[in-house]
């Protein structure tokens, strides 16, 4: 057929380096930008097929997310703004790795397996295609795809529509604030020298007097995600460079494409305090649970975490808040899936990537309560706050801007300082390290990545190392966005967590084919 010939011809302009094998990982393809030309071309083809299959608009996001400047990446966004399904991730990997001569066969294979009507019209939102949105944050594109496919019910599929929907909901929420002084309305934001900084600057005008933002690392100088951004702050457990804050003041960091956020402050003794995704999900779920009680609504609320969640957070949620907690593999697509089983599913990765999902039934019950004239005053107030909370949240995906507005609103409504929020529970000290190995697929895991099944002997080694430390836990997993194995350890003291992380790194290095220098002790 003519169009296959065209595909074949055009693909020669974007040749695949022979032998290069890439995998559609945790969040799409992610590697050094110079290896991605053929991937971008092929993902354009796949997005078109996905659109024909679903008869809906599909998103294509080009981003390196939290990775450094030399990297780039691409991922597909499904009709409701969620990540593409696992079956299509498999198609993406097959298409990416087909040698030039086999590309058309690989395409035909997808068409046949999915029974795609090739003459069906296709619609793709991307950076430089049919609809030109220019530069947007990843969550903004997810949002717009969802708006488009719900015929505007979710909101207006434009940048302005996004700013307006979120800021309007934020204003409605902050009307309930108690004694909010100008100082409390101030927030320092580290934009990671990424797109989030640009968009936040644009949005500032919409936030008027309700939130006073001082923006750092706005991209005017400095490199993307370099010594700044949510990933740097979370992993290094220190403030980003370039940020000036007084003791006790609130600050937050976005990552490069603004789908993650973490908060922090420095105390009077200059000690740095991090409030990560676990602290965020605790704050949000507690807030929602209280509102449900006030509204007299019986809805099933749960929190979804990953193995990286600090054990203190899980214990607090389960034992004190009595909120059910689920654990899934890393990657918001997995958390989202688990969150969908509840009326309200709060899902956050410890790295600050997450959001809240409300079932249609939950949204309807809230709406009915707001509209019912016999609802008493307290219940009505709670229901209206719940409704505005739904509106400020980007349910399509984790969104730093939307999460920030929700957190700011909650703190204002509760009249809570960041120190009070931090004091809800105390994190167990933890450490994350990376180990370079010949082939990270040597590591295979089970039980939501909490146990390693290969290479042989690794889990036994981890188990006996963990036993040497009090209140300790450790796990390893191959990264889905970098060519490394990640190591996580937590224990009663920082020294213990650091030692355990080092010892486990050494076990990985020795048993899973480490390359380069052996890991060294941290102290
Ligand atoms: C992506 C995913 C996140 C996930 C992270 C893990 O983050 O979207 O859900 O936590 O990858 O990365 P790794 O597998 O390397 O540990 P992002 O922000 O880069 O899109």
Coordinates of C-alpha atoms in Angstrom, one line a residue, residues 55-514:
X55 CA -10.8 6.9 17.9
X56 CA -9.5 9.6 20.3
X57 CA -6.8 12.1 20.6
X58 CA -3.4 10.8 21.8
X59 CA -0.6 12.8 23.3
X60 CA 3.1 12.6 22.5
X61 CA 5.3 14.2 25.1
X62 CA 9.0 14.9 24.4
X63 CA 10.8 15.4 27.6
X64 CA 13.9 14.3 29.6
X65 CA 11.8 14.8 32.8
X66 CA 14.2 14.6 35.8
X67 CA 17.2 13.5 33.7
X68 CA 20.2 15.7 32.9
X69 CA 20.5 17.9 29.8
X70 CA 22.2 15.4 27.5
X71 CA 19.2 13.1 27.8
X72 CA 15.8 13.3 26.2
X73 CA 12.7 11.1 26.1
X74 CA 9.3 10.5 24.6
X75 CA 6.1 9.0 26.0
X76 CA 2.6 8.4 24.7
X77 CA -0.5 9.7 26.6
X78 CA -3.7 7.8 26.4
X79 CA -7.3 9.3 25.9
X80 CA -8.0 10.2 29.5
X81 CA -4.6 11.7 30.0
X82 CA -3.2 8.5 31.5
X83 CA 0.0 6.6 30.5
X84 CA -0.4 4.3 27.5
X85 CA -1.4 0.6 28.3
X86 CA 1.2 -2.1 28.9
X87 CA 0.3 -3.9 25.6
X88 CA 1.1 -0.8 23.7
X89 CA 4.3 -0.3 25.7
X90 CA 5.3 -3.6 24.2
X91 CA 4.4 -2.5 20.7
X92 CA 6.5 0.6 21.3
X93 CA 9.5 -1.4 22.2
X94 CA 9.1 -3.7 19.2
X95 CA 8.7 -0.8 16.8
X96 CA 11.7 1.0 18.3
X97 CA 14.0 -2.1 17.9
X98 CA 12.9 -3.2 14.5
X99 CA 15.8 -2.9 12.0
X100 CA 15.1 -0.5 9.1
X101 CA 14.0 -3.3 6.7
X102 CA 11.6 -4.8 9.3
X103 CA 9.8 -1.6 10.3
X104 CA 6.8 -1.9 8.0
X105 CA 6.3 -5.6 9.0
X106 CA 6.4 -4.4 12.7
X107 CA 3.8 -1.8 11.9
X108 CA 1.6 -4.2 10.1
X109 CA 1.8 -6.5 13.0
X110 CA 0.4 -3.9 15.4
X111 CA -2.4 -3.1 12.9
X112 CA -3.3 -6.7 12.6
X113 CA -3.1 -7.6 16.3
X114 CA -5.3 -4.6 17.3
X115 CA -7.6 -4.9 14.2
X116 CA -7.0 -1.2 13.4
X117 CA -9.0 0.4 10.6
X118 CA -6.2 2.3 8.9
X119 CA -8.5 4.7 7.2
X120 CA -9.9 5.9 10.5
X121 CA -8.9 9.6 11.1
X122 CA -6.1 10.2 13.7
X123 CA -5.6 13.0 16.1
X124 CA -2.4 13.6 18.0
X125 CA -1.4 16.4 20.4
X126 CA 2.3 17.0 20.5
X127 CA 5.0 19.6 20.5
X128 CA 5.4 20.2 16.9
X129 CA 2.4 18.5 15.1
X130 CA -1.2 19.1 14.2
X131 CA -1.9 21.2 17.3
X132 CA 1.0 23.5 18.1
X133 CA 1.1 24.0 21.9
X134 CA 4.7 25.0 21.9
X135 CA 6.4 24.2 25.2
X136 CA 4.1 22.9 28.0
X137 CA 4.7 20.9 31.1
X138 CA 4.1 17.1 30.8
X139 CA 1.0 17.3 33.1
X140 CA -0.5 20.2 31.0
X141 CA -0.4 18.0 27.9
X142 CA -2.0 15.1 29.8
X143 CA -4.7 17.5 31.0
X144 CA -5.4 18.8 27.4
X145 CA -5.6 15.3 26.0
X146 CA -8.2 14.5 28.7
X147 CA -10.2 17.8 28.0
X148 CA -10.2 17.1 24.3
X149 CA -11.5 13.5 24.7
X150 CA -14.2 14.5 27.2
X151 CA -15.4 17.2 24.8
X152 CA -14.5 19.9 27.2
X153 CA -16.2 18.4 30.2
X154 CA -13.0 18.1 32.1
X155 CA -12.0 21.7 31.1
X156 CA -10.9 23.8 28.2
X157 CA -8.1 22.2 26.2
X158 CA -5.9 25.3 26.1
X159 CA -3.1 26.6 28.2
X160 CA -5.3 29.5 29.4
X161 CA -8.1 26.9 30.2
X162 CA -5.7 25.0 32.4
X163 CA -4.5 28.2 34.3
X164 CA -8.1 29.3 34.8
X165 CA -9.5 26.1 36.0
X166 CA -6.8 25.5 38.6
X167 CA -6.6 29.1 39.8
X168 CA -10.4 29.5 40.1
X169 CA -10.6 26.3 42.2
X170 CA -7.6 27.6 44.3
X171 CA -9.5 30.9 45.0
X172 CA -12.6 29.0 46.0
X173 CA -10.5 26.9 48.4
X174 CA -8.5 29.7 50.0
X175 CA -11.8 31.6 50.8
X176 CA -11.9 29.0 53.7
X177 CA -8.4 30.0 55.0
X178 CA -8.1 31.0 58.6
X179 CA -6.0 34.1 59.5
X180 CA -3.7 33.8 56.5
X181 CA -1.1 36.5 56.7
X182 CA 1.0 37.8 53.8
X183 CA 4.0 35.9 55.2
X184 CA 2.0 32.6 55.1
X185 CA 1.0 33.3 51.5
X186 CA 4.7 33.3 50.5
X187 CA 6.3 30.3 48.8
X188 CA 9.8 29.9 47.2
X189 CA 9.8 27.7 44.1
X190 CA 12.8 26.0 42.5
X191 CA 11.8 25.5 38.8
X192 CA 14.7 23.1 38.1
X193 CA 15.6 25.3 35.1
X194 CA 12.8 23.6 33.3
X195 CA 9.5 24.3 31.7
X196 CA 7.6 24.4 35.0
X197 CA 9.4 27.7 35.8
X198 CA 8.3 29.3 32.5
X199 CA 4.7 28.2 32.9
X200 CA 4.5 29.2 36.6
X201 CA 5.7 32.7 35.6
X202 CA 2.8 32.8 33.1
X203 CA 0.4 31.6 35.7
X204 CA 1.4 34.0 38.4
X205 CA -1.0 36.7 37.0
X206 CA -3.9 34.3 37.6
X207 CA -3.0 33.7 41.2
X208 CA -3.2 37.4 42.0
X209 CA -2.9 38.0 45.7
X210 CA -3.6 34.6 47.1
X211 CA -0.1 33.2 46.6
X212 CA 3.1 35.1 46.5
X213 CA 5.7 33.1 44.6
X214 CA 9.5 33.8 44.5
X215 CA 10.9 31.8 41.6
X216 CA 14.4 30.4 41.6
X217 CA 16.2 28.3 38.9
X218 CA 13.9 29.7 36.3
X219 CA 16.1 28.7 33.3
X220 CA 17.6 32.2 32.8
X221 CA 20.9 30.6 33.7
X222 CA 22.0 27.2 35.0
X223 CA 21.3 23.7 33.6
X224 CA 18.2 21.6 33.6
X225 CA 17.9 19.5 36.8
X226 CA 21.6 20.3 37.6
X227 CA 22.1 20.7 41.4
X228 CA 18.4 21.6 41.6
X229 CA 14.9 20.2 41.0
X230 CA 12.8 17.6 42.9
X231 CA 15.0 14.6 42.1
X232 CA 18.2 16.3 43.3
X233 CA 16.6 17.5 46.5
X234 CA 15.0 14.2 47.3
X235 CA 18.0 12.0 46.6
X236 CA 20.7 14.4 48.0
X237 CA 18.4 15.5 50.9
X238 CA 19.5 19.0 50.6
X239 CA 18.3 22.4 49.3
X240 CA 18.8 23.1 45.6
X241 CA 21.6 25.5 44.7
X242 CA 20.5 29.0 43.9
X243 CA 17.6 29.1 46.4
X244 CA 17.6 31.7 49.1
X245 CA 15.3 31.1 52.0
X246 CA 15.1 32.2 55.6
X247 CA 14.8 29.6 58.4
X248 CA 11.3 28.3 58.8
X249 CA 10.1 29.5 55.3
X250 CA 8.4 27.1 52.9
X251 CA 10.1 26.1 49.7
X252 CA 9.3 23.6 47.0
X253 CA 11.1 22.1 44.0
X254 CA 9.6 20.9 40.7
X255 CA 11.4 18.5 38.4
X256 CA 12.3 19.4 34.8
X257 CA 8.9 18.7 33.2
X258 CA 7.0 19.7 36.4
X259 CA 5.3 16.4 37.1
X260 CA 6.9 16.0 40.6
X261 CA 7.1 18.3 43.6
X262 CA 8.8 18.1 47.0
X263 CA 8.6 20.7 49.8
X264 CA 11.2 21.6 52.4
X265 CA 12.4 24.2 55.0
X266 CA 15.5 24.8 57.1
X267 CA 15.1 25.2 60.8
X268 CA 16.7 27.7 63.2
X269 CA 19.7 25.3 63.5
X270 CA 20.1 25.3 59.8
X271 CA 19.0 21.7 59.6
X272 CA 17.3 20.8 56.3
X273 CA 13.8 19.2 56.5
X274 CA 12.4 17.4 53.4
X275 CA 8.6 16.9 52.9
X276 CA 8.5 14.4 50.1
X277 CA 5.7 12.5 48.3
X278 CA 4.8 10.5 51.4
X279 CA 4.4 13.6 53.5
X280 CA 2.3 15.1 50.7
X281 CA 0.0 12.1 50.4
X282 CA -0.4 12.0 54.2
X283 CA -1.4 15.7 54.3
X284 CA -3.9 15.3 51.4
X285 CA -5.5 12.0 52.6
X286 CA -5.9 13.4 56.1
X287 CA -7.5 16.5 54.7
X288 CA -9.9 14.5 52.5
X289 CA -10.8 12.1 55.3
X290 CA -11.7 14.9 57.7
X291 CA -13.8 16.5 55.0
X292 CA -15.6 13.2 54.3
X293 CA -16.5 12.9 58.0
X294 CA -17.7 16.5 58.1
X295 CA -19.8 16.0 55.0
X296 CA -21.2 12.7 56.4
X297 CA -20.1 11.0 53.2
X298 CA -19.2 7.3 53.2
X299 CA -16.6 6.8 50.5
X300 CA -13.7 4.4 50.4
X301 CA -10.4 6.3 50.5
X302 CA -7.0 4.7 50.2
X303 CA -3.3 5.7 49.7
X304 CA -1.1 4.0 47.1
X305 CA 2.6 4.0 47.6
X306 CA 5.7 2.2 46.3
X307 CA 8.6 0.4 48.0
X308 CA 10.3 3.8 48.4
X309 CA 7.7 5.0 50.8
X310 CA 9.1 5.7 54.2
X311 CA 7.9 3.0 56.7
X312 CA 6.9 5.8 59.1
X313 CA 4.5 7.1 56.6
X314 CA 2.9 3.7 56.0
X315 CA 2.6 3.1 59.7
X316 CA 1.1 6.5 60.4
X317 CA -1.5 6.0 57.6
X318 CA -2.5 2.5 58.6
X319 CA -2.2 2.7 62.4
X320 CA -3.2 6.3 63.2
X321 CA -5.3 7.5 60.3
X322 CA -6.8 4.0 59.6
X323 CA -6.4 4.6 55.9
X324 CA -5.8 1.5 53.8
X325 CA -2.4 1.5 52.0
X326 CA -1.5 -0.4 48.9
X327 CA 2.0 -0.9 47.5
X328 CA 2.8 -1.2 43.8
X329 CA 5.8 -1.2 41.5
X330 CA 7.5 2.1 40.7
X331 CA 5.9 4.2 37.9
X332 CA 2.8 6.2 38.3
X333 CA 1.0 4.0 35.8
X334 CA 1.1 1.2 38.4
X335 CA 0.0 3.4 41.2
X336 CA -2.9 4.9 39.2
X337 CA -4.2 1.4 38.4
X338 CA -4.4 0.5 42.1
X339 CA -5.9 3.9 43.0
X340 CA -8.8 3.3 40.6
X341 CA -10.1 0.5 42.8
X342 CA -11.3 3.1 45.4
X343 CA -13.8 6.0 45.6
X344 CA -10.9 8.2 46.3
X345 CA -7.4 7.0 45.6
X346 CA -4.5 9.2 46.7
X347 CA -1.3 8.0 45.0
X348 CA 2.1 9.4 45.4
X349 CA 5.6 8.1 44.9
X350 CA 8.1 9.3 47.5
X351 CA 9.9 11.2 44.8
X352 CA 6.9 13.6 44.7
X353 CA 5.1 12.2 41.6
X354 CA 1.4 11.7 42.2
X355 CA -2.2 12.9 42.3
X356 CA -5.7 12.0 43.6
X357 CA -8.3 10.1 41.6
X358 CA -12.1 10.5 42.3
X359 CA -14.5 7.9 41.0
X360 CA -17.5 9.2 39.0
X361 CA -19.7 7.9 41.8
X362 CA -17.7 9.9 44.4
X363 CA -17.9 13.1 42.3
X364 CA -21.6 12.6 41.9
X365 CA -22.2 12.1 45.6
X366 CA -20.3 15.3 46.4
X367 CA -22.2 17.2 43.8
X368 CA -25.6 15.9 45.2
X369 CA -24.7 17.0 48.7
X370 CA -23.7 20.5 47.4
X371 CA -27.0 20.8 45.5
X372 CA -29.4 19.3 48.1
X373 CA -31.2 22.1 49.9
X374 CA -31.6 20.0 53.1
X375 CA -27.8 19.5 53.6
X376 CA -26.9 21.1 56.9
X377 CA -24.4 24.0 56.9
X378 CA -21.3 22.1 58.1
X379 CA -21.8 19.3 55.7
X380 CA -22.4 21.7 52.8
X381 CA -19.2 23.7 53.6
X382 CA -17.2 20.4 53.6
X383 CA -18.9 19.2 50.3
X384 CA -18.1 22.5 48.6
X385 CA -14.5 22.3 49.7
X386 CA -14.4 18.7 48.4
X387 CA -15.8 19.9 45.1
X388 CA -13.2 22.6 44.7
X389 CA -10.5 20.1 45.7
X390 CA -11.6 17.9 42.8
X391 CA -11.3 20.9 40.5
X392 CA -7.8 22.0 41.6
X393 CA -6.4 18.5 41.1
X394 CA -5.2 17.3 37.8
X395 CA -6.6 13.8 37.8
X396 CA -4.9 13.0 34.5
X397 CA -1.4 12.7 36.0
X398 CA 0.9 13.9 38.8
X399 CA 1.3 17.7 38.3
X400 CA 3.6 19.9 40.3
X401 CA 1.6 23.1 39.8
X402 CA -1.7 21.5 40.7
X403 CA -0.2 19.6 43.7
X404 CA 1.4 22.8 44.9
X405 CA -1.9 24.7 44.7
X406 CA -3.7 22.0 46.6
X407 CA -1.0 21.8 49.3
X408 CA -1.0 25.6 49.7
X409 CA -4.8 25.6 50.0
X410 CA -4.7 22.8 52.6
X411 CA -2.1 24.6 54.7
X412 CA -4.1 27.8 54.5
X413 CA -7.4 26.2 55.3
X414 CA -6.0 24.3 58.3
X415 CA -3.9 27.3 59.3
X416 CA -0.9 25.0 59.4
X417 CA 2.8 25.8 59.2
X418 CA 5.2 23.6 57.3
X419 CA 6.8 22.7 60.7
X420 CA 3.4 21.5 61.9
X421 CA 2.9 19.5 58.7
X422 CA 6.3 18.0 59.1
X423 CA 5.6 17.0 62.7
X424 CA 2.7 14.7 61.7
X425 CA 5.2 11.8 61.7
X426 CA 9.0 11.5 61.7
X427 CA 10.7 9.9 58.7
X428 CA 13.1 7.0 59.2
X429 CA 16.5 8.1 57.9
X430 CA 17.2 6.7 54.4
X431 CA 19.6 6.7 51.6
X432 CA 19.4 6.1 47.9
X433 CA 22.4 5.0 45.8
X434 CA 23.0 3.9 42.2
X435 CA 25.2 1.1 41.0
X436 CA 26.5 0.6 37.4
X437 CA 26.3 -2.9 36.1
X438 CA 26.9 -4.5 32.7
X439 CA 23.3 -5.3 32.1
X440 CA 20.7 -4.1 34.6
X441 CA 18.2 -6.7 33.4
X442 CA 20.3 -9.1 35.5
X443 CA 18.2 -7.9 38.4
X444 CA 14.7 -9.1 38.5
X445 CA 12.3 -8.4 41.4
X446 CA 9.0 -9.5 42.8
X447 CA 6.5 -8.4 45.6
X448 CA 6.2 -4.8 44.2
X449 CA 10.0 -4.6 43.8
X450 CA 10.6 -5.3 47.5
X451 CA 12.5 -8.6 46.8
X452 CA 15.0 -9.6 44.2
X453 CA 14.6 -13.0 42.5
X454 CA 17.8 -12.7 40.5
X455 CA 20.7 -12.8 40.4
X456 CA 21.0 -15.8 42.7
X457 CA 22.0 -15.1 46.2
X458 CA 21.4 -11.3 46.1
X459 CA 18.2 -11.3 48.2
X460 CA 19.8 -13.6 50.8
X461 CA 22.7 -11.2 51.0
X462 CA 20.3 -8.2 51.4
X463 CA 18.4 -10.1 54.1
X464 CA 21.5 -10.8 56.2
X465 CA 22.8 -7.2 55.8
X466 CA 19.4 -5.8 56.9
X467 CA 19.5 -7.9 60.0
X468 CA 22.6 -6.1 61.2
X469 CA 20.7 -2.8 61.5
X470 CA 17.8 -1.7 63.7
X471 CA 14.4 -0.9 62.1
X472 CA 16.1 -1.5 58.7
X473 CA 14.8 -2.2 55.2
X474 CA 16.5 -2.3 51.9
X475 CA 15.7 -3.2 48.3
X476 CA 17.2 -2.9 44.8
X477 CA 15.6 -2.5 41.4
X478 CA 16.8 -1.7 37.8
X479 CA 16.0 1.9 36.9
X480 CA 13.5 2.4 34.1
X481 CA 14.9 5.8 33.1
X482 CA 18.7 5.4 33.5
X483 CA 21.2 2.7 32.9
X484 CA 21.8 1.9 36.6
X485 CA 20.5 -0.3 39.4
X486 CA 18.9 1.7 42.3
X487 CA 19.5 0.9 45.9
X488 CA 17.3 2.0 48.8
X489 CA 18.0 1.6 52.5
X490 CA 16.3 3.0 55.6
X491 CA 17.2 2.4 59.2
X492 CA 16.9 3.9 62.7
X493 CA 19.9 6.3 62.3
X494 CA 21.3 8.0 59.2
X495 CA 24.6 6.3 59.8
X496 CA 23.0 2.9 59.8
X497 CA 21.0 3.8 56.6
X498 CA 24.1 5.0 54.9
X499 CA 26.1 1.9 55.9
X500 CA 23.3 -0.4 54.8
X501 CA 22.9 1.3 51.4
X502 CA 26.7 1.0 50.9
X503 CA 26.8 -2.7 51.9
X504 CA 23.8 -3.5 49.6
X505 CA 25.4 -1.6 46.7
X506 CA 28.5 -3.7 47.2
X507 CA 26.5 -6.9 47.1
X508 CA 24.8 -5.7 43.8
X509 CA 28.2 -4.8 42.4
X510 CA 29.6 -8.2 43.2
X511 CA 26.7 -10.4 42.3
X512 CA 25.1 -8.5 39.4
X513 CA 28.1 -7.7 37.3
X514 CA 29.2 -4.3 38.5

